[in-house]
Each structure stands twice: as structure tokens, then as C-alpha cells.
Tab-separated table of C-alpha atoms in Angstrom:
chain	number	residue	atom	x	y	z
A	1	ASN	CA	-15.007	-41.345	-87.356
A	2	ALA	CA	-17.009	-43.495	-89.794
A	3	GLY	CA	-18.888	-45.702	-87.279
A	4	VAL	CA	-21.138	-48.117	-89.199
A	5	THR	CA	-20.972	-47.917	-92.996
A	6	GLN	CA	-23.356	-49.654	-95.399
A	7	THR	CA	-23.082	-50.148	-99.150
A	8	PRO	CA	-24.882	-49.693	-101.426
A	9	LYS	CA	-27.210	-46.962	-100.225
A	10	PHE	CA	-29.761	-47.507	-102.988
A	11	ARG	CA	-30.399	-50.483	-105.256
A	12	VAL	CA	-33.132	-51.678	-107.574
A	13	LEU	CA	-33.309	-55.423	-108.230
A	14	LYS	CA	-35.426	-57.569	-110.470
A	15	THR	CA	-37.307	-60.475	-108.925
A	16	GLY	CA	-35.033	-63.492	-108.736
A	17	GLN	CA	-31.773	-61.556	-108.807
A	18	SER	CA	-29.234	-61.900	-106.042
A	19	MET	CA	-27.248	-59.270	-104.206
A	20	THR	CA	-25.161	-58.653	-101.111
A	21	LEU	CA	-25.379	-55.720	-98.732
A	22	LEU	CA	-22.080	-54.865	-97.123
A	23	CYS	CA	-21.673	-53.521	-93.610
A	24	ALA	CA	-18.446	-52.377	-92.008
A	25	GLN	CA	-17.837	-50.956	-88.529
A	26	ASP	CA	-14.653	-49.378	-87.226
A	27	MET	CA	-15.542	-49.394	-83.510
A	28	ASN	CA	-14.186	-52.895	-82.782
A	29	HIS	CA	-17.683	-54.030	-81.779
A	30	GLU	CA	-18.315	-57.714	-81.186
A	31	TYR	CA	-22.034	-57.675	-81.996
A	32	MET	CA	-23.468	-56.858	-85.392
A	33	TYR	CA	-27.048	-56.880	-86.655
A	34	TRP	CA	-29.155	-56.562	-89.755
A	35	TYR	CA	-32.627	-55.024	-89.372
A	36	ARG	CA	-35.261	-54.206	-91.943
A	37	GLN	CA	-37.731	-51.365	-91.542
A	38	ASP	CA	-41.113	-51.272	-93.233
A	39	PRO	CA	-44.013	-48.808	-92.853
A	40	GLY	CA	-46.292	-49.862	-90.015
A	41	MET	CA	-43.973	-52.704	-88.986
A	42	GLY	CA	-41.090	-50.920	-87.324
A	43	LEU	CA	-37.574	-52.302	-87.144
A	44	ARG	CA	-37.376	-56.086	-87.307
A	45	LEU	CA	-34.245	-58.146	-86.725
A	46	ILE	CA	-33.201	-60.358	-89.655
A	47	HIS	CA	-29.939	-61.937	-88.461
A	48	TYR	CA	-27.288	-61.052	-85.964
A	49	SER	CA	-23.776	-62.059	-84.943
A	50	VAL	CA	-22.155	-62.117	-81.515
A	51	GLY	CA	-18.660	-62.570	-82.889
A	52	GLU	CA	-16.473	-63.390	-85.861
A	53	GLY	CA	-17.542	-66.631	-87.492
A	54	THR	CA	-20.898	-66.832	-85.692
A	55	THR	CA	-24.380	-65.874	-86.857
A	56	ALA	CA	-27.901	-66.355	-85.538
A	57	LYS	CA	-31.434	-65.919	-86.827
A	58	GLY	CA	-33.571	-63.020	-85.766
A	59	GLU	CA	-37.290	-62.426	-86.110
A	60	VAL	CA	-37.522	-62.461	-89.939
A	61	PRO	CA	-34.606	-64.527	-91.346
A	62	ASP	CA	-36.315	-66.268	-94.276
A	63	GLY	CA	-34.926	-65.347	-97.693
A	64	TYR	CA	-31.685	-63.944	-96.268
A	65	ASN	CA	-28.248	-65.303	-95.483
A	66	VAL	CA	-25.400	-63.660	-93.602
A	67	SER	CA	-21.699	-64.091	-93.047
A	68	ARG	CA	-19.245	-62.680	-90.513
A	69	LEU	CA	-15.816	-63.703	-91.787
A	70	LYS	CA	-14.111	-60.677	-90.256
A	71	LYS	CA	-14.975	-58.946	-86.999
A	72	GLN	CA	-15.527	-55.595	-88.699
A	73	ASN	CA	-17.746	-56.841	-91.543
A	74	PHE	CA	-21.250	-58.319	-91.644
A	75	LEU	CA	-22.707	-59.259	-95.021
A	76	LEU	CA	-26.402	-59.716	-95.811
A	77	GLY	CA	-27.255	-61.758	-98.892
A	78	LEU	CA	-30.436	-62.126	-100.878
A	79	GLU	CA	-30.143	-65.235	-103.032
A	80	SER	CA	-33.362	-64.763	-105.010
A	81	ALA	CA	-34.936	-61.375	-104.394
A	82	ALA	CA	-38.708	-61.058	-104.008
A	83	PRO	CA	-40.910	-57.936	-104.015
A	84	SER	CA	-41.658	-58.614	-100.322
A	85	GLN	CA	-37.999	-57.832	-99.636
A	86	THR	CA	-38.444	-54.236	-100.759
A	87	SER	CA	-37.451	-52.385	-97.621
A	88	VAL	CA	-34.916	-50.189	-95.882
A	89	TYR	CA	-32.125	-52.259	-94.392
A	90	PHE	CA	-30.121	-51.080	-91.400
A	91	CYS	CA	-26.894	-52.585	-90.202
A	92	ALA	CA	-25.947	-51.966	-86.587
A	93	SER	CA	-23.306	-52.879	-84.046
A	94	SER	CA	-22.719	-52.851	-80.310
A	95	HIS	CA	-19.917	-53.493	-77.832
A	96	LEU	CA	-19.771	-56.626	-75.696
A	97	SER	CA	-18.493	-54.711	-72.678
A	98	ASP	CA	-21.281	-52.133	-72.857
A	99	THR	CA	-23.656	-53.385	-70.169
A	100	ARG	CA	-26.423	-51.331	-71.727
A	101	ASN	CA	-25.709	-52.847	-75.154
A	102	THR	CA	-26.337	-49.532	-76.915
A	103	ILE	CA	-26.805	-50.236	-80.609
A	104	TYR	CA	-25.303	-47.930	-83.243
A	105	PHE	CA	-26.891	-47.894	-86.678
A	106	GLY	CA	-25.604	-47.362	-90.188
A	107	GLU	CA	-27.348	-44.904	-92.481
A	108	GLY	CA	-29.514	-47.505	-94.196
A	109	SER	CA	-29.771	-49.169	-97.590
A	110	TRP	CA	-32.911	-48.648	-99.669
A	111	LEU	CA	-33.715	-51.753	-101.675
A	112	THR	CA	-36.505	-52.010	-104.240
A	113	VAL	CA	-37.373	-55.344	-105.849
A	114	VAL	CA	-39.497	-55.078	-109.003
B	1	GLY	CA	-41.368	-62.154	-78.889
B	2	GLN	CA	-41.604	-59.001	-76.862
B	3	ASN	CA	-44.834	-56.973	-77.255
B	4	ILE	CA	-44.124	-53.262	-77.218
B	5	ASP	CA	-46.917	-50.745	-77.606
B	6	GLN	CA	-46.595	-47.050	-78.346
B	7	PRO	CA	-48.924	-44.560	-80.056
B	8	THR	CA	-48.569	-44.324	-83.813
B	9	GLU	CA	-48.655	-40.545	-84.133
B	10	MET	CA	-48.642	-37.441	-81.963
B	11	THR	CA	-48.745	-33.732	-82.742
B	12	ALA	CA	-47.594	-30.775	-80.667
B	13	THR	CA	-46.691	-27.153	-81.097
B	14	GLU	CA	-43.307	-25.495	-80.848
B	15	GLY	CA	-42.351	-24.648	-77.270
B	16	ALA	CA	-44.788	-27.138	-75.752
B	17	ILE	CA	-44.168	-30.326	-73.745
B	18	VAL	CA	-45.065	-33.769	-75.064
B	19	GLN	CA	-45.055	-37.198	-73.424
B	20	ILE	CA	-44.650	-40.353	-75.529
B	21	ASN	CA	-45.701	-43.533	-73.752
B	22	CYS	CA	-44.447	-47.089	-74.168
B	23	THR	CA	-45.678	-50.311	-72.568
B	24	TYR	CA	-43.922	-53.686	-72.700
B	25	GLN	CA	-44.092	-57.173	-71.251
B	26	THR	CA	-42.388	-57.181	-67.873
B	27	SER	CA	-40.895	-60.689	-67.729
B	28	GLY	CA	-37.150	-60.945	-68.288
B	29	PHE	CA	-36.724	-57.180	-68.255
B	30	ASN	CA	-33.197	-55.852	-68.673
B	31	GLY	CA	-33.453	-52.198	-69.547
B	32	LEU	CA	-35.407	-49.988	-71.920
B	33	PHE	CA	-34.068	-47.780	-74.666
B	34	TRP	CA	-35.434	-44.775	-76.522
B	35	TYR	CA	-34.147	-43.957	-79.995
B	36	GLN	CA	-34.893	-40.996	-82.254
B	37	GLN	CA	-35.191	-41.412	-86.011
B	38	HIS	CA	-35.552	-38.529	-88.427
B	39	ALA	CA	-37.145	-39.284	-91.788
B	40	GLY	CA	-34.707	-41.002	-94.130
B	41	GLU	CA	-32.043	-41.344	-91.454
B	42	ALA	CA	-30.745	-43.967	-89.043
B	43	PRO	CA	-32.078	-44.310	-85.491
B	44	THR	CA	-29.869	-42.629	-82.905
B	45	PHE	CA	-29.645	-43.402	-79.188
B	46	LEU	CA	-31.504	-41.081	-76.827
B	47	SER	CA	-31.761	-42.744	-73.426
B	48	TYR	CA	-31.546	-45.928	-71.391
B	49	ASN	CA	-33.427	-46.809	-68.212
B	50	VAL	CA	-32.865	-49.911	-66.121
B	51	LEU	CA	-34.056	-48.652	-62.706
B	52	ASP	CA	-37.380	-47.064	-61.784
B	53	GLY	CA	-37.605	-43.327	-61.955
B	54	LEU	CA	-36.848	-40.361	-64.122
B	55	GLU	CA	-33.596	-39.820	-66.037
B	56	GLU	CA	-33.139	-36.257	-67.239
B	57	LYS	CA	-30.874	-35.254	-70.110
B	58	GLY	CA	-31.345	-31.658	-71.203
B	59	ARG	CA	-34.732	-31.140	-72.842
B	60	PHE	CA	-35.370	-34.886	-72.923
B	61	SER	CA	-36.283	-37.063	-69.941
B	62	SER	CA	-37.188	-40.743	-69.761
B	63	PHE	CA	-39.218	-42.438	-67.039
B	64	LEU	CA	-39.502	-46.114	-66.161
B	65	SER	CA	-41.828	-48.158	-63.952
B	66	ARG	CA	-40.711	-51.803	-64.051
B	67	SER	CA	-43.661	-53.103	-62.031
B	68	LYS	CA	-46.118	-51.548	-64.490
B	69	GLY	CA	-44.144	-52.343	-67.653
B	70	TYR	CA	-44.357	-48.675	-68.573
B	71	SER	CA	-42.011	-45.980	-69.788
B	72	TYR	CA	-42.401	-42.529	-71.217
B	73	LEU	CA	-40.196	-40.061	-73.045
B	74	LEU	CA	-40.783	-36.428	-72.112
B	75	LEU	CA	-39.731	-33.716	-74.528
B	76	LYS	CA	-39.730	-30.140	-73.246
B	77	GLU	CA	-39.487	-26.809	-75.083
B	78	LEU	CA	-40.262	-28.530	-78.346
B	79	GLN	CA	-38.407	-27.405	-81.438
B	80	MET	CA	-39.218	-28.020	-85.093
B	81	LYS	CA	-36.173	-30.298	-85.333
B	82	ASP	CA	-37.803	-32.633	-82.783
B	83	SER	CA	-40.207	-33.791	-85.513
B	84	ALA	CA	-39.152	-37.419	-85.847
B	85	SER	CA	-40.126	-40.961	-85.010
B	86	TYR	CA	-39.385	-42.077	-81.434
B	87	LEU	CA	-38.695	-45.773	-80.935
B	88	CYS	CA	-39.003	-47.677	-77.684
B	89	ALA	CA	-36.862	-50.849	-77.479
B	90	VAL	CA	-36.134	-53.669	-75.041
B	91	PRO	CA	-34.035	-56.830	-75.182
B	92	PRO	CA	-36.291	-59.783	-76.092
B	93	ARG	CA	-36.843	-62.469	-73.494
B	94	ASN	CA	-34.316	-65.328	-73.533
B	95	SER	CA	-32.056	-63.440	-75.940
B	96	GLY	CA	-29.024	-63.245	-73.694
B	97	TYR	CA	-29.550	-59.501	-73.983
B	98	SER	CA	-27.491	-59.310	-77.185
B	99	THR	CA	-30.309	-57.935	-79.352
B	100	LEU	CA	-33.094	-55.353	-79.128
B	101	THR	CA	-36.759	-55.587	-80.059
B	102	PHE	CA	-38.198	-52.280	-81.220
B	103	GLY	CA	-41.678	-50.897	-80.993
B	104	LYS	CA	-43.245	-49.603	-84.204
B	105	GLY	CA	-42.364	-46.052	-83.274
B	106	THR	CA	-44.302	-42.882	-82.529
B	107	MET	CA	-44.209	-40.253	-85.255
B	108	LEU	CA	-44.097	-36.814	-83.617
B	109	LEU	CA	-44.995	-33.772	-85.691
B	110	VAL	CA	-44.080	-30.399	-84.222
B	111	SER	CA	-45.887	-27.450	-85.782
B	112	PRO	CA	-45.129	-23.713	-85.497
């Protein structure tokens, strides 16, 4: 049972480079999220999606774009990476019919921008 | 946004009991979550409270007072493996309850 899978797990980028973080979930969840986690800042929501073809901005969306072309996948893009985007990125998902909206996280992607 | 406050760090000894507090803004409340996160790993769900009172689940219990905007996580019979960060989270106001806002987490260190 894979749950939420993120790739890559580790990546080093040069300033100005672009990259895409891939997230896949096999739980048929409607909602998907991208969070970043930084020391002293906690988990902060970047973008989220409440269904295939829809996305919405979270607390810290600047510098990121997302796409949800398929229900099971949620992609996070960095068009021009900056050192301030050095962080741990967590993808997560939850089920629409779960009244608690329990969120399940992937294992994280460590990104360093130099 | 939703202001969530929890202590930054706590220490305790193996076998002891520890209480981790969390306060939040009360307007638009729709439940409070506790997650556990070990270093270098993903957060995992611990508990959910939507009504006042204590919810017990093995060694872990979670308490909620909606009128006071206050919750705590109680860990009994502490074990070394309980050393982790504990995150309090609530849905942000006017979010449609489809997202969660997390506190900065409380790092718990359990010593022998």
C-alpha cells in the first residue's frame, strides 16, 4: 500500500533552474496539497487542489505553480528556483467523504537551491 | 490566517507523563488535529477532536475546550521512541474546511 509517493526525494538546484516535484496517491483521494516545512516556520501550505483540473493558492504560493491533470497526481513546479525555496516539501492528500478531513503525507522531498 | 500557539520545545524522562498545549483562534472552529513527526519523516495522524472533552487512545490522549480555544496532547508512560515533533492543526477560517493550518510544532525530547 504505497499511499502518497513523492519524487525526487533529494535534489540540488542552481539558482534560476526549473524543476517539477511529482506527487502520486493511490487512495482515490479528491484533495491534494503541497506544503513546505522550514525550521522555525512549521508546515505552510503552498497550493492545493480539491479535484482534478482545479487548483488554489495556499499561504505561500509565490514562485510555485501546480497542475492536477489526473486525480491521482499533483505536480509542483519551480520555474526559476531561488535560495529562499530551499526547504522540505511535503505532498499530502485527503478524502472528500472523510468528515474529519484527515490528511495523509508523503515522505518529503529535500530541495536545496544554491 | 489561523494563529496557533504551542511551546517550541519540551523535555521529559522515560516513563513520565507530559502534556503539550495548543491554543488557537476560536472563530470558525471545525475540529483540531494532532500529528506526530519524527525527524526526517512525514507527519502522521495522531488524534482529532471536534467536541469538548478528553479522547483517549492507548498511551496518548487529546483534550479540547472549544470555549477557551485550547487543546492538549497527553503522553503517558513515555518511551524513547516518543521523541518527535508534535503538531497541532486546525482548518483555517473561511477555507471550506478543505485544508489545515499547522502550528510550528513542539519538539519533545525523551531522555533515559
